[in-house]
Coordinates of C-alpha atoms in Angstrom, one line a residue:
T1 CA 94.1 -160.1 -5.3
K2 CA 94.4 -159.1 -9.0
N3 CA 96.7 -157.2 -11.3
L4 CA 96.2 -153.6 -12.1
S5 CA 94.3 -152.8 -15.3
V6 CA 93.8 -149.1 -15.7
T7 CA 94.2 -146.9 -18.8
T8 CA 94.6 -143.5 -17.1
Y9 CA 97.0 -142.0 -14.6
A10 CA 95.6 -141.0 -11.2
N11 CA 95.0 -137.4 -12.6
G12 CA 92.8 -138.7 -15.4
D13 CA 95.4 -138.4 -18.3
A14 CA 95.4 -141.3 -20.7
I15 CA 98.2 -143.9 -20.6
P16 CA 98.7 -144.9 -24.3
E17 CA 98.3 -148.4 -25.4
V18 CA 101.3 -149.3 -27.7
S19 CA 100.7 -152.5 -29.6
D20 CA 103.4 -152.2 -32.2
N21 CA 106.6 -154.0 -31.3
T22 CA 109.0 -151.4 -32.9
A23 CA 107.2 -148.5 -31.2
W24 CA 107.2 -150.4 -27.9
A25 CA 111.0 -151.0 -28.1
A26 CA 111.6 -147.2 -28.7
L27 CA 109.5 -146.0 -25.7
T28 CA 110.8 -143.5 -23.2
T29 CA 107.3 -142.6 -21.8
G30 CA 104.6 -144.5 -20.1
A31 CA 102.6 -147.1 -21.9
W32 CA 100.7 -150.4 -21.5
R33 CA 99.6 -153.3 -23.6
Y34 CA 97.9 -156.6 -23.4
Y35 CA 99.9 -159.9 -23.5
N36 CA 100.1 -160.8 -27.2
N37 CA 98.0 -157.7 -27.9
D38 CA 95.0 -159.9 -27.0
P39 CA 92.3 -158.1 -24.9
S40 CA 90.9 -161.4 -23.8
T41 CA 93.9 -161.8 -21.5
E42 CA 93.0 -158.7 -19.5
P43 CA 90.4 -160.2 -17.1
A44 CA 92.8 -162.9 -15.8
Y45 CA 96.2 -161.1 -16.2
G46 CA 95.5 -157.4 -16.2
R47 CA 97.5 -155.0 -18.4
L48 CA 101.3 -154.9 -18.7
Y49 CA 102.9 -151.5 -18.1
N50 CA 106.4 -150.3 -18.7
W51 CA 108.5 -148.7 -16.0
Y52 CA 108.0 -145.2 -17.4
A53 CA 104.3 -145.5 -16.5
V54 CA 105.1 -146.7 -13.0
N55 CA 107.6 -143.9 -12.5
D56 CA 105.4 -141.1 -13.9
I57 CA 104.6 -138.3 -11.5
R58 CA 100.9 -138.5 -12.3
G59 CA 100.8 -141.9 -10.5
L60 CA 99.2 -145.2 -11.2
K61 CA 96.5 -146.7 -8.9
P62 CA 93.2 -148.5 -9.2
D63 CA 90.1 -146.5 -10.2
N64 CA 88.8 -146.8 -6.6
D65 CA 91.8 -145.1 -5.1
F66 CA 91.1 -145.4 -1.3
G67 CA 94.7 -145.7 -0.2
W68 CA 96.0 -148.1 -2.9
Y69 CA 99.6 -147.6 -4.1
I70 CA 102.4 -149.4 -6.0
P71 CA 104.6 -151.0 -3.3
N72 CA 108.4 -150.6 -3.0
S73 CA 110.7 -153.6 -2.8
G74 CA 110.7 -153.3 1.0
T75 CA 106.9 -153.8 1.1
F76 CA 107.3 -156.8 -1.2
G77 CA 110.1 -158.0 1.2
V78 CA 107.6 -158.0 4.1
L79 CA 105.1 -160.0 1.9
S80 CA 107.8 -162.5 1.1
A81 CA 108.8 -162.8 4.8
S82 CA 105.1 -163.3 5.8
V83 CA 105.0 -166.5 3.6
G84 CA 108.5 -167.7 4.7
G85 CA 109.9 -166.9 1.2
N86 CA 107.7 -169.6 -0.4
S87 CA 106.1 -168.3 -3.6
N88 CA 103.7 -171.2 -3.8
L89 CA 101.7 -169.6 -0.9
L90 CA 101.2 -166.5 -3.2
K91 CA 100.3 -168.4 -6.4
E92 CA 96.7 -169.0 -7.6
V93 CA 95.7 -172.7 -7.2
G94 CA 95.5 -174.8 -10.3
T95 CA 96.7 -174.6 -13.9
A96 CA 94.4 -172.0 -15.3
H97 CA 97.1 -169.4 -15.1
W98 CA 100.3 -171.4 -14.3
D99 CA 101.9 -174.3 -16.1
S100 CA 102.1 -176.4 -12.9
A101 CA 99.7 -176.8 -10.0
N102 CA 102.2 -175.8 -7.3
G103 CA 100.2 -172.9 -5.9
T104 CA 98.2 -173.0 -2.6
N105 CA 97.3 -169.3 -2.4
T106 CA 97.1 -169.5 1.4
S107 CA 98.1 -165.9 1.5
G108 CA 95.2 -164.7 -0.7
F109 CA 97.6 -162.8 -3.0
T110 CA 96.5 -164.9 -6.0
A111 CA 99.6 -164.4 -8.2
V112 CA 99.0 -165.4 -11.8
G113 CA 101.6 -166.2 -14.5
A114 CA 101.0 -163.0 -16.5
G115 CA 104.3 -163.2 -18.4
V116 CA 106.1 -160.1 -19.7
I117 CA 106.6 -157.8 -22.7
T118 CA 110.3 -157.8 -23.6
D119 CA 112.4 -154.8 -24.7
L120 CA 111.7 -155.9 -28.3
G121 CA 107.9 -155.8 -27.7
N122 CA 107.5 -159.6 -27.7
S123 CA 105.1 -161.3 -25.3
V124 CA 106.8 -164.2 -23.5
N125 CA 106.5 -166.6 -20.5
Q126 CA 102.7 -166.4 -19.8
K127 CA 101.9 -169.1 -17.2
V128 CA 105.7 -169.4 -16.5
N129 CA 106.4 -166.3 -14.5
S130 CA 105.0 -163.1 -13.1
Y131 CA 106.9 -159.9 -12.5
Y132 CA 105.4 -157.1 -10.5
W133 CA 106.9 -153.6 -10.7
C134 CA 108.1 -152.0 -7.5
N135 CA 107.9 -148.2 -7.2
D136 CA 111.7 -147.9 -6.5
A137 CA 114.4 -147.8 -9.2
L138 CA 117.8 -149.3 -9.2
D139 CA 121.0 -147.7 -10.3
G140 CA 121.7 -147.9 -14.0
G141 CA 118.3 -146.8 -15.1
N142 CA 116.5 -150.1 -14.4
G143 CA 113.3 -150.5 -12.4
T144 CA 112.9 -153.1 -9.6
A145 CA 110.5 -156.0 -9.9
L146 CA 109.3 -158.8 -7.7
L147 CA 109.7 -162.1 -9.5
I148 CA 107.6 -165.2 -9.0
L149 CA 108.4 -168.3 -11.1
D150 CA 106.1 -171.2 -11.8
F151 CA 108.8 -173.9 -11.3
D152 CA 110.5 -172.4 -8.2
T153 CA 109.4 -171.4 -4.7
T154 CA 111.8 -168.5 -4.5
I155 CA 110.5 -165.0 -4.3
A156 CA 113.1 -162.4 -5.5
T157 CA 113.5 -158.8 -6.5
T158 CA 115.4 -158.2 -9.7
P159 CA 116.4 -155.3 -12.0
V160 CA 114.4 -155.0 -15.1
P161 CA 115.0 -152.6 -18.1
P162 CA 112.4 -149.8 -18.1
V163 CA 110.9 -150.6 -21.5
Y164 CA 109.7 -154.1 -20.3
G165 CA 106.0 -154.6 -19.8
L166 CA 105.2 -156.1 -16.4
S167 CA 102.2 -156.5 -14.1
I168 CA 101.5 -154.2 -11.2
R169 CA 100.0 -155.4 -8.0
C170 CA 98.9 -152.5 -5.7
A171 CA 99.1 -152.6 -1.9
W172 CA 96.7 -150.9 0.4
D173 CA 97.2 -148.8 3.6

């Protein structure tokens, strides 16, 4: 029901926070940052991670492990099918974290428009979209992400360059 917000890998190693845009754009290793480098966004939106953190062999998961994992695109496909492909059923109700009030959250997923960190390190589209990393990669070096848009009911998976900063929503077995 909320986005991941950890600062260490599953083995306890630190995941670096990289707040400088130039340094972010040059990354080839795992990192995270706050939207707009603003820690006050963390309680509502979590932290945004690059693909290198998701794909790191040390693993990412909530502090209270207990069977949580980063889902693959197939798991997100099951989630999409369970709501008939209608993202409004996944979105938080109201306009606190979305531009429009289309969400019903009847699924309990509570998606929020966390936005993204671009390949240039810029924070964009908060309250407009939410991308969630999947744990499977696509050909060409891109990661895979679930995309939920404020103004559309479609749920889609899409390729995303690895240096982008996206949300992570863990699943539980």
